[in-house]
Coordinates of C-alpha atoms and ligand atoms in Angstrom, one line a residue:
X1 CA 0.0 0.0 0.0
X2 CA 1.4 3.1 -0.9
X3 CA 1.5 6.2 1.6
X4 CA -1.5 8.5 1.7
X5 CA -0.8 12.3 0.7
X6 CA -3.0 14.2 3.8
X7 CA -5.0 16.8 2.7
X8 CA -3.3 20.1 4.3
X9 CA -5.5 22.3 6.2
X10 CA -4.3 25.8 5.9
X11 CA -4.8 27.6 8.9
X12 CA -5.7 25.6 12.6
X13 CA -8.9 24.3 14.6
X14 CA -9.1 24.6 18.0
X15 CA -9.6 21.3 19.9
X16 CA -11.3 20.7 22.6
X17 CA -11.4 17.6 24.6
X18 CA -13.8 16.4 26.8
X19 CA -15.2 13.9 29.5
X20 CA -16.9 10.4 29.7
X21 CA -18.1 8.0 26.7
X22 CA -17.9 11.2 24.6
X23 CA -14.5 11.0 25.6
X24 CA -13.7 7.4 24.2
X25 CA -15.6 8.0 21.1
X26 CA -13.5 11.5 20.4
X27 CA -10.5 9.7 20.3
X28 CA -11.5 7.3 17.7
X29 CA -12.8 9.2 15.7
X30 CA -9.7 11.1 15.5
X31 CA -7.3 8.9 15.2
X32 CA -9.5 6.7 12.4
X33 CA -11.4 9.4 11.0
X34 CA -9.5 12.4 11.1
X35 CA -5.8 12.4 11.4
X36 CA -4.8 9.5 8.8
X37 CA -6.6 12.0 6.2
X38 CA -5.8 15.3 7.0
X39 CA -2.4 17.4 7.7
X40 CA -3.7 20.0 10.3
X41 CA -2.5 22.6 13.4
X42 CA -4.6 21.4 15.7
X43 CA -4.8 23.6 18.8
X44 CA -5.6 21.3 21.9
X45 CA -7.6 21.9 24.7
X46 CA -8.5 19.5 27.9
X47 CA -12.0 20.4 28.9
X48 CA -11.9 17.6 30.7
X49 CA -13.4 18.2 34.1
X50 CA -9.9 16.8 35.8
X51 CA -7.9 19.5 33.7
X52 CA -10.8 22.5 34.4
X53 CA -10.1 21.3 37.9
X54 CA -6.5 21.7 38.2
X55 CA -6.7 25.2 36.3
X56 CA -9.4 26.7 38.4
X57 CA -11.4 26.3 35.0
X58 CA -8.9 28.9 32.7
X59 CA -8.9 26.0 30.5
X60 CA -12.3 26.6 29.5
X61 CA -11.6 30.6 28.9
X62 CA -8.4 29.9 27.1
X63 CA -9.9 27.3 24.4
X64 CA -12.7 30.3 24.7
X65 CA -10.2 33.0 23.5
X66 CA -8.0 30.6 21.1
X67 CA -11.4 30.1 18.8
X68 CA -11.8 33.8 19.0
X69 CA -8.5 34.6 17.7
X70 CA -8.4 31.5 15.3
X71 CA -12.3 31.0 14.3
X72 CA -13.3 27.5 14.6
X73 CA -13.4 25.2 17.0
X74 CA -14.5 21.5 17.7
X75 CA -15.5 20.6 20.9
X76 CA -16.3 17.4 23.0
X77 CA -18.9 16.7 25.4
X78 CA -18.2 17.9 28.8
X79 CA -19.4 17.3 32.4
X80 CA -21.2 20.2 33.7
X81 CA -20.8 19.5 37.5
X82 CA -23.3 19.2 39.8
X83 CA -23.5 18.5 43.4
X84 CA -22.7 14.9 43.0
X85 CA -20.0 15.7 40.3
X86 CA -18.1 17.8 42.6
X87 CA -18.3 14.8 45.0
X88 CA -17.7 12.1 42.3
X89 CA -14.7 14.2 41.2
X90 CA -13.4 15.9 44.1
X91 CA -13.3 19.0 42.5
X92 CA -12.5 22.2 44.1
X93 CA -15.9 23.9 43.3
X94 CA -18.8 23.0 41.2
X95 CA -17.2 24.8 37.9
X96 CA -20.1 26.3 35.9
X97 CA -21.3 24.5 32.6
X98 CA -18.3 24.7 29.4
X99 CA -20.8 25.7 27.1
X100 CA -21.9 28.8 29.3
X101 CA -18.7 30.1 29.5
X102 CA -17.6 29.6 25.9
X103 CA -20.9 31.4 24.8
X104 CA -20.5 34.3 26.9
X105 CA -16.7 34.5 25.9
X106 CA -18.5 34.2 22.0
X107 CA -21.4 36.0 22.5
X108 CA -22.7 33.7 20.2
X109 CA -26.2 31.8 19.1
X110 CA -26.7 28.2 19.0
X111 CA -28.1 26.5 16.4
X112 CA -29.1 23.0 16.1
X113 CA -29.3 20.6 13.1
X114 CA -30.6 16.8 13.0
X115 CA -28.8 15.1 10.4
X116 CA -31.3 13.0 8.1
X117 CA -30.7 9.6 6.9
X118 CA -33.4 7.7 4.6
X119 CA -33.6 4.8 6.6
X120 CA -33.8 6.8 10.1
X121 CA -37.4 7.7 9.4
X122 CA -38.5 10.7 11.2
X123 CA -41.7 10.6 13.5
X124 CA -43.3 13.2 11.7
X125 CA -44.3 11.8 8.3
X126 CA -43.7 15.2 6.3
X127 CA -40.4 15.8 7.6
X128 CA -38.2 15.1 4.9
X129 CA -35.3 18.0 5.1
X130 CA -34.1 19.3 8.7
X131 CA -35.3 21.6 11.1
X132 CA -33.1 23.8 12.3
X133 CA -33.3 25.7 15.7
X134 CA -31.9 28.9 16.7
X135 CA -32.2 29.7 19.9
X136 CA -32.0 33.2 21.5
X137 CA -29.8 32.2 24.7
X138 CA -30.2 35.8 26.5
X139 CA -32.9 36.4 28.9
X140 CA -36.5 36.0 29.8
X141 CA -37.2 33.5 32.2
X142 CA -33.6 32.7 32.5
X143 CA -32.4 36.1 33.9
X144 CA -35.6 36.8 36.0
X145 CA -36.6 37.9 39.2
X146 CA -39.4 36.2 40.3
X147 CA -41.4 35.2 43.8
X148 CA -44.2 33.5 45.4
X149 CA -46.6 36.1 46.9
X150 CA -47.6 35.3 50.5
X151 CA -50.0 37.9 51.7
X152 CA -52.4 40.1 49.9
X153 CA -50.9 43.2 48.6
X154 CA -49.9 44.7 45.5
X155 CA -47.0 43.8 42.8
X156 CA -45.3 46.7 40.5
X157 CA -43.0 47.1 38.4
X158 CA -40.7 50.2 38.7
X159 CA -38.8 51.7 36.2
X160 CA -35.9 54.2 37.8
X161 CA -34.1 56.5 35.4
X162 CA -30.4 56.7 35.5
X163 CA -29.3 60.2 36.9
X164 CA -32.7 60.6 38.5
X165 CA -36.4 61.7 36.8
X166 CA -39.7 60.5 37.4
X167 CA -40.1 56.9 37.7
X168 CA -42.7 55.1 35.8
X169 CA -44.9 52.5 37.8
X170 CA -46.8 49.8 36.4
X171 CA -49.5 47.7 38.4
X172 CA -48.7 43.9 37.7
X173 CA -51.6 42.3 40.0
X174 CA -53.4 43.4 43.6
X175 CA -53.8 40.5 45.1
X176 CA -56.2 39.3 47.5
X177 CA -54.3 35.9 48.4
X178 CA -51.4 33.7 47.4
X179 CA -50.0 33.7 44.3
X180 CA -46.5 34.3 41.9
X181 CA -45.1 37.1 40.2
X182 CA -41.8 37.5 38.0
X183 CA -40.0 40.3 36.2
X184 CA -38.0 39.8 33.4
X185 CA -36.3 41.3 30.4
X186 CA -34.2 41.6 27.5
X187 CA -31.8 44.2 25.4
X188 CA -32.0 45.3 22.2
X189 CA -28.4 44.7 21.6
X190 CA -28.8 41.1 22.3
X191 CA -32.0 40.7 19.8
X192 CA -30.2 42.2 17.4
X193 CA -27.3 40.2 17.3
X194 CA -29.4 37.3 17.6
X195 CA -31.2 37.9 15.0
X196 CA -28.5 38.6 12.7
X197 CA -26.7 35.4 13.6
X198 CA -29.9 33.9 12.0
X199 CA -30.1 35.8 9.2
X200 CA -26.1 34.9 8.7
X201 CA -27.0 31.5 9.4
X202 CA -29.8 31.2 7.1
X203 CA -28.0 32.7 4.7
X204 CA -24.8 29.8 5.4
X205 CA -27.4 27.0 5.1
X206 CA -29.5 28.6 2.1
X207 CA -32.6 28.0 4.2
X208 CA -35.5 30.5 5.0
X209 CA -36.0 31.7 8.2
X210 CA -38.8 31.8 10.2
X211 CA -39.5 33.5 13.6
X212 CA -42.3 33.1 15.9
X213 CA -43.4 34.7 19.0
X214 CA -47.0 35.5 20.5
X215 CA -47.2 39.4 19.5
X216 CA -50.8 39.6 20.0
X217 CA -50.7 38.8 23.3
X218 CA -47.5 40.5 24.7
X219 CA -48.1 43.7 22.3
X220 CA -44.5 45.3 23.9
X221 CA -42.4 42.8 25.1
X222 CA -42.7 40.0 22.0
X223 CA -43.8 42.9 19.6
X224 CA -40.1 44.5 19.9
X225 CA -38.5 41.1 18.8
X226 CA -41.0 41.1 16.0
X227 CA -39.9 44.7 15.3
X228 CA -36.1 44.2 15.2
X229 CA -36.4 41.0 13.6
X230 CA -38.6 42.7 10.8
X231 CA -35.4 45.8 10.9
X232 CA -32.3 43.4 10.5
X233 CA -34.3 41.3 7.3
X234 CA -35.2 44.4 5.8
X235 CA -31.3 45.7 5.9
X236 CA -30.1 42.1 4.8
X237 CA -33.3 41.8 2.1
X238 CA -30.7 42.4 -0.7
X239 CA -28.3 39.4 0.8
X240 CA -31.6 37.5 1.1
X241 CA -33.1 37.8 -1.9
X242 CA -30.1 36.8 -3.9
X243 CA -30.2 33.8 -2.3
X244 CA -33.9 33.0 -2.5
X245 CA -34.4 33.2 1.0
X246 CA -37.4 34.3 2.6
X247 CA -38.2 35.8 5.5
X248 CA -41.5 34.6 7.9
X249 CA -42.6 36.3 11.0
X250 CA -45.6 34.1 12.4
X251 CA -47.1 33.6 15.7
X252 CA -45.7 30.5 17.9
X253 CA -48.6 28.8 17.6
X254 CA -49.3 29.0 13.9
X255 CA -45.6 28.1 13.8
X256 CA -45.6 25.3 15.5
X257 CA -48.6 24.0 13.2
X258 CA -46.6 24.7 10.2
X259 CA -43.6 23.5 11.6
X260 CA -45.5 19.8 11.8
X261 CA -47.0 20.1 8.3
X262 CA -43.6 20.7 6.5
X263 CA -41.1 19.2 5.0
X264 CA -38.6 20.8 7.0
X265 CA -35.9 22.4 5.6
X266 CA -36.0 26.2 7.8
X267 CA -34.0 27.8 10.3
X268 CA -36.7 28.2 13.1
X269 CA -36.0 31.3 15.3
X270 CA -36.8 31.2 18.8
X271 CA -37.3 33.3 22.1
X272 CA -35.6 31.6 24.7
X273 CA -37.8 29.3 26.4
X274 CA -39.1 28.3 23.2
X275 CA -36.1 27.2 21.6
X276 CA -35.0 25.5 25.3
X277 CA -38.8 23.1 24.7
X278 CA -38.9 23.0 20.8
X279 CA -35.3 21.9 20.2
X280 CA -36.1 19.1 22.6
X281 CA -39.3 18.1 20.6
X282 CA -37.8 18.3 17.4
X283 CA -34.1 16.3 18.3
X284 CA -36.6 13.5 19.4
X285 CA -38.9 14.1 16.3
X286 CA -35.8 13.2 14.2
X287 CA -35.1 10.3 16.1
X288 CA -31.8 9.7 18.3
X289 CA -29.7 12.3 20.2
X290 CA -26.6 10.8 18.5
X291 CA -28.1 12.5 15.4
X292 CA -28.1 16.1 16.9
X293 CA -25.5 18.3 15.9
X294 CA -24.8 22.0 17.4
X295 CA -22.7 25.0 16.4
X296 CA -22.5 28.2 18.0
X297 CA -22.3 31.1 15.6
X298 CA -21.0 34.6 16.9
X299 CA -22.1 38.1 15.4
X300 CA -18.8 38.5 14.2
X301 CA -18.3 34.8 12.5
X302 CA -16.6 32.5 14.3
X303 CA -17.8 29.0 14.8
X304 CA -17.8 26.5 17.4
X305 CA -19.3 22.6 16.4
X306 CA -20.4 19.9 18.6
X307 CA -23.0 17.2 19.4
X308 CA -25.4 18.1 20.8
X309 CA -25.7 15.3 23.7
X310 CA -24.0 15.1 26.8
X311 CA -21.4 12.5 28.3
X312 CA -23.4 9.7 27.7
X313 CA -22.8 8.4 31.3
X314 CA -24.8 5.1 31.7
X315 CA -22.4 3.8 28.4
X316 CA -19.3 5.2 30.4
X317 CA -20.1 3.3 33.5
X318 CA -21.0 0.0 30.9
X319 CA -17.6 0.5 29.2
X320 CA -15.7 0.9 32.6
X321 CA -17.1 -2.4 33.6
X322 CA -15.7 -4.0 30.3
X323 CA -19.1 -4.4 28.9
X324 CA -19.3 -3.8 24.8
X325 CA -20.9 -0.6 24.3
X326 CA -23.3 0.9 21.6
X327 CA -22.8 4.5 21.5
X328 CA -23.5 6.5 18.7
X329 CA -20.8 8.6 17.3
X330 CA -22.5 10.0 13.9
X331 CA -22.8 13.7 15.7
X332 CA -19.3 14.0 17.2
X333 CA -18.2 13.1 13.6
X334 CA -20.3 16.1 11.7
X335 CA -19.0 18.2 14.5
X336 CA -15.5 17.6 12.8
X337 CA -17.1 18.1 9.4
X338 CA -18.7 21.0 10.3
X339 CA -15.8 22.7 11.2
X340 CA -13.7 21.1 8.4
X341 CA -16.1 22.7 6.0
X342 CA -16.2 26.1 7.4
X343 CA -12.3 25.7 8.0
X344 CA -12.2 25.0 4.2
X345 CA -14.7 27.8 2.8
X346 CA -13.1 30.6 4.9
X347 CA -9.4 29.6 3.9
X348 CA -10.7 29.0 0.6
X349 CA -9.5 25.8 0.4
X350 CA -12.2 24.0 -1.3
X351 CA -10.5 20.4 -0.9
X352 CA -10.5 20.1 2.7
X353 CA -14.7 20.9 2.4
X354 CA -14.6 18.2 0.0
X355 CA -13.0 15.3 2.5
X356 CA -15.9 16.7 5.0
X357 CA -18.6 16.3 2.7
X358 CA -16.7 12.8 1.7
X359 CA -16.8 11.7 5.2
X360 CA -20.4 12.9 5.6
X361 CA -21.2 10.6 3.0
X362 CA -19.3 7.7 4.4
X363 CA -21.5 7.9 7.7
X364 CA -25.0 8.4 5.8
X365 CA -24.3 5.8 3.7
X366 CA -22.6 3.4 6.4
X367 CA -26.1 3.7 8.1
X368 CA -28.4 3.0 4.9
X369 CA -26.2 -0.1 4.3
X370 CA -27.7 -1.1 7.0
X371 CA -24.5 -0.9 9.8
X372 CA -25.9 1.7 12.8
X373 CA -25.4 1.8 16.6
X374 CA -28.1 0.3 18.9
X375 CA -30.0 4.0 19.4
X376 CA -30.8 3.8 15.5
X377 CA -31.4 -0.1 14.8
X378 CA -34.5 0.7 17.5
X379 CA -35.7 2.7 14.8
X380 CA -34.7 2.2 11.3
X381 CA -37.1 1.3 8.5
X382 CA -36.5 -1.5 7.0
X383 CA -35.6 -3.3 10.4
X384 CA -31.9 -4.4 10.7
X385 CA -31.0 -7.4 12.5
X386 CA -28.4 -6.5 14.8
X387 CA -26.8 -3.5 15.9
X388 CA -22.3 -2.4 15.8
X389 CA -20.9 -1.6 18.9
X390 CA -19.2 1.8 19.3
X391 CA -15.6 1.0 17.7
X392 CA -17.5 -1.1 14.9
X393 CA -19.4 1.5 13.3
X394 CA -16.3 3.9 13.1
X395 CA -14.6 1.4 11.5
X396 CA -17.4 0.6 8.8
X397 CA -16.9 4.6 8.3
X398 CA -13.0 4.5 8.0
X399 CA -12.9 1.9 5.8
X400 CA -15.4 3.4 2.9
X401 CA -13.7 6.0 3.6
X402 CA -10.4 4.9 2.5
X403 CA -12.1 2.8 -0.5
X404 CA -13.7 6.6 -1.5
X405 CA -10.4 8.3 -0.9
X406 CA -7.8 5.7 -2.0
Ligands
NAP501 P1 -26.6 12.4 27.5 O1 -25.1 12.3 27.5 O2 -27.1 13.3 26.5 O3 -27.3 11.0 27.5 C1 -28.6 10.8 27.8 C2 -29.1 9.5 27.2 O4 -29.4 9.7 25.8 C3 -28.1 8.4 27.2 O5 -28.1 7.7 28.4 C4 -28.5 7.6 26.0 O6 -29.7 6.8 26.2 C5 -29.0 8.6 25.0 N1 -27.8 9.1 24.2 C6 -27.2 10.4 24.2 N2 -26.3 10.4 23.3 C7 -26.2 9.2 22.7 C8 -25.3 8.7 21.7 N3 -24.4 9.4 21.2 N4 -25.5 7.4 21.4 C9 -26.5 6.7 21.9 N5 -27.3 7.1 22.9 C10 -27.2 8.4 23.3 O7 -27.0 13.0 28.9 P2 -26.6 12.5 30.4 O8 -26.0 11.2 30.3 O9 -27.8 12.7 31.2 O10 -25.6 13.6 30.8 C11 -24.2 13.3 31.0 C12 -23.4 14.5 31.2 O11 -23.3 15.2 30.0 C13 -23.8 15.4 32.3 O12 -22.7 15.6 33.2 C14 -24.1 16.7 31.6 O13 -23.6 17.8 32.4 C15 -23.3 16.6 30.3 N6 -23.8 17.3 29.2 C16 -22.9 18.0 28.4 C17 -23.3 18.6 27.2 C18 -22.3 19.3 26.4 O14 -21.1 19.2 26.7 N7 -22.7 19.9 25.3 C19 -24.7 18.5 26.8 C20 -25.6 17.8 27.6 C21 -25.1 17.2 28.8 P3 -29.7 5.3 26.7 O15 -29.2 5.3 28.1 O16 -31.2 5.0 26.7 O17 -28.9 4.5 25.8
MG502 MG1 -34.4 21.9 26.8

């Protein structure tokens, strides 16, 4: 066998590693998938909740910084710590989550896209092309101030000018008996930055774009996303009508409606909390977690890819007892395509988007042969008679791989 020229990728990814099952299945995937193939500057990270540890978590704000300066990054699954985790690990303090950090660092929006395979039916019949969420991650119910109302009384809220004025009061409720009250909010800034990350995403994916929210209910607070929304389309309506993209405002619920109907095949803006239920529905609509893939876009374009699952503990502790495991690695691997193929179109190195799109292939097509991980043989259509164990399937994708690459 001769020796394999490696495709050189011009300018580096940021690495980062992680914890777990997601762990074991990074690895392989490198070492079969990704380094035979490519020549590449890989910058490493260890996100890895030992390493976050023992740097009082600068790891996570370094790998932060390093895609900032560099553009794209890949990134494992990582434990977010929890009581138990802090316990479990011994950790110094219970480190807040990774991906919070890296998206504040980013400023970024995430957006999340199932990856469609013809014998991976959807549950929806219609669904035929993917949905993709963007979710607003700023705000709402997740910055609030909120509280459970003991006694009768009276709720405002009071709005205190900087540098004095009048204030403005507003009654919420007088009540007569228990009850719950919240205050929340968001900034313009932020809307507009998330809505231009969809627009810039839409436009990335050739894909319209929709956005729901309930503006005939909350006429002020849902009616000024509708509004800046409606602004940033109308300055990008050139950009968008070049590329055939439309744009839809709708209200949630008619979206939601339309959403089941169609084919698929839209970015789906969301408010917070609606992204945080709908991205749920619809990763489970198309099937298996191991077939969610996310990527955080920032205003200014730089990229971050991952899967969209967590650590997938209950295989970890399977694997640590010697038991075979089933785990599916189809997301972690079009989180390296993802950011092959952005690598690739901003160095303008059109080869290196052509091995991702190769590999790509490799996995669908591993999958409609027939050769899946456990999570999918539940539900393929036609029925498949037994299911590869984690290191099998990666190897059924390495070696089309090589046959398609020679
Ligand atoms: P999880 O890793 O998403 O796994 C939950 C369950 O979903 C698994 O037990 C498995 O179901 C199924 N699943 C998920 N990914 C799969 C895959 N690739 N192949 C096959 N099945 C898959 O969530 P978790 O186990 O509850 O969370 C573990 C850790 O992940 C937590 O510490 C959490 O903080 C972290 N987390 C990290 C991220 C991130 O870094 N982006 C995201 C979410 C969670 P079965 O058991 O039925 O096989
Ligand atoms: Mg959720």
């Amino acid at each position: 066998m001769g020796v394999r020229v490696k495709i050189k990728v011009k300018n580096p990814v940021v690495e980062m590693d992680g914890d777990e099952m997601a762990k074991i299945i990074w690895h392989l995937i490198k070492g079969k998938l990704i380094e035979p193939f490519l020549d590449m500057d890989i910058r490493y990270y260890d996100l890895g909740i030992k390493h976050r540890d023992e740097t009082d978590d600068n790891a996570t704000v370094e790998a932060a910084n390093a895609i900032k300066e560099i553009g794209i990054g890949v990134k494992c699954a990582t434990i977010t710590p929890n009581a138990a985790r802090v316990r479990e690990y011994n950790l110094k303090q219970q480190w807040k989550s990774p991906n919070g950090t890296i998206r504040s660092i980013l400023d970024g929006t995430v957006f999340r896209k199932p990856i469609v395979i013809k014998n991976i039916p959807p549950a929806v019949r219609t669904w035929k092309k993917p949905i993709i969420i963007g979710r607003h991650a700023y705000g709402d119910i997740y910055k609030c101030a909120e509280f459970v109302v003991d006694t009768p009384g009276r709720v405002e809220l009071v709005f205190t000018p900087e540098g004095g004025g009048e204030r403005a009061i507003l009654e919420i409720h007088d009540f007569n008996g228990r009850g719950v009250a919240m205050g929340m909010y968001n900034t313009e800034k932020s809307i507009r930055s998330f809505a231009k990350a969809c627009i810039n995403y839409a436009l990335s994916e050739k894909v319209d774009l929709w956005f729901g929210a309930k503006d005939t209910i909350s006429k002020q607070y849902h009616g000024f996303f509708r509004d800046i929304f409606a602004e940033e389309t109308e300055k990008a309506n050139e950009r968008l009508k070049d590329s055939c993209i439309q744009y839809r405002y709708l209200l949630i619920d008619d979206a939601v409606a339309q959403v089941m109907k169609s084919e698929g095949g839209m970015l789906w803006a969301c408010m917070n909390y609606d992204g945080d239920v709908m991205s749920d529905m619809v990763a489970t609509g198309f099937g298996s977690l191991g077939l969610m893939t996310s990527v955080l876009v920032s205003p200014d374009g730089k990229y971050e890819f991952e899967a969209a699952h967590g650590t997938v503990v209950r295989h970890y502790c399977e694997h640590l007892k010697g038991n075979p495991t089933s785990t599916n690695s189809i997301a972690s691997i079009f989180a390296w395509t993802g950011a092959l193929a952005k690598r690739g179109e901003l160095d303008g190195t059109p080869d290196v988007g052509t091995f991702a799109r190769t590999l790509e292939t490799c996995v669908i097509e591993t999958v409609e042969g027939g050769v899946m991980t456990k999570d999918l043989m539940l539900i393929a259509e036609p029925k498949v008679e037994k299911y590869a164990l984690t290191e099998e399937f990666i190897d059924a994708v390495a070696e089309k791989l090589r046959k398609m690459i020679g």
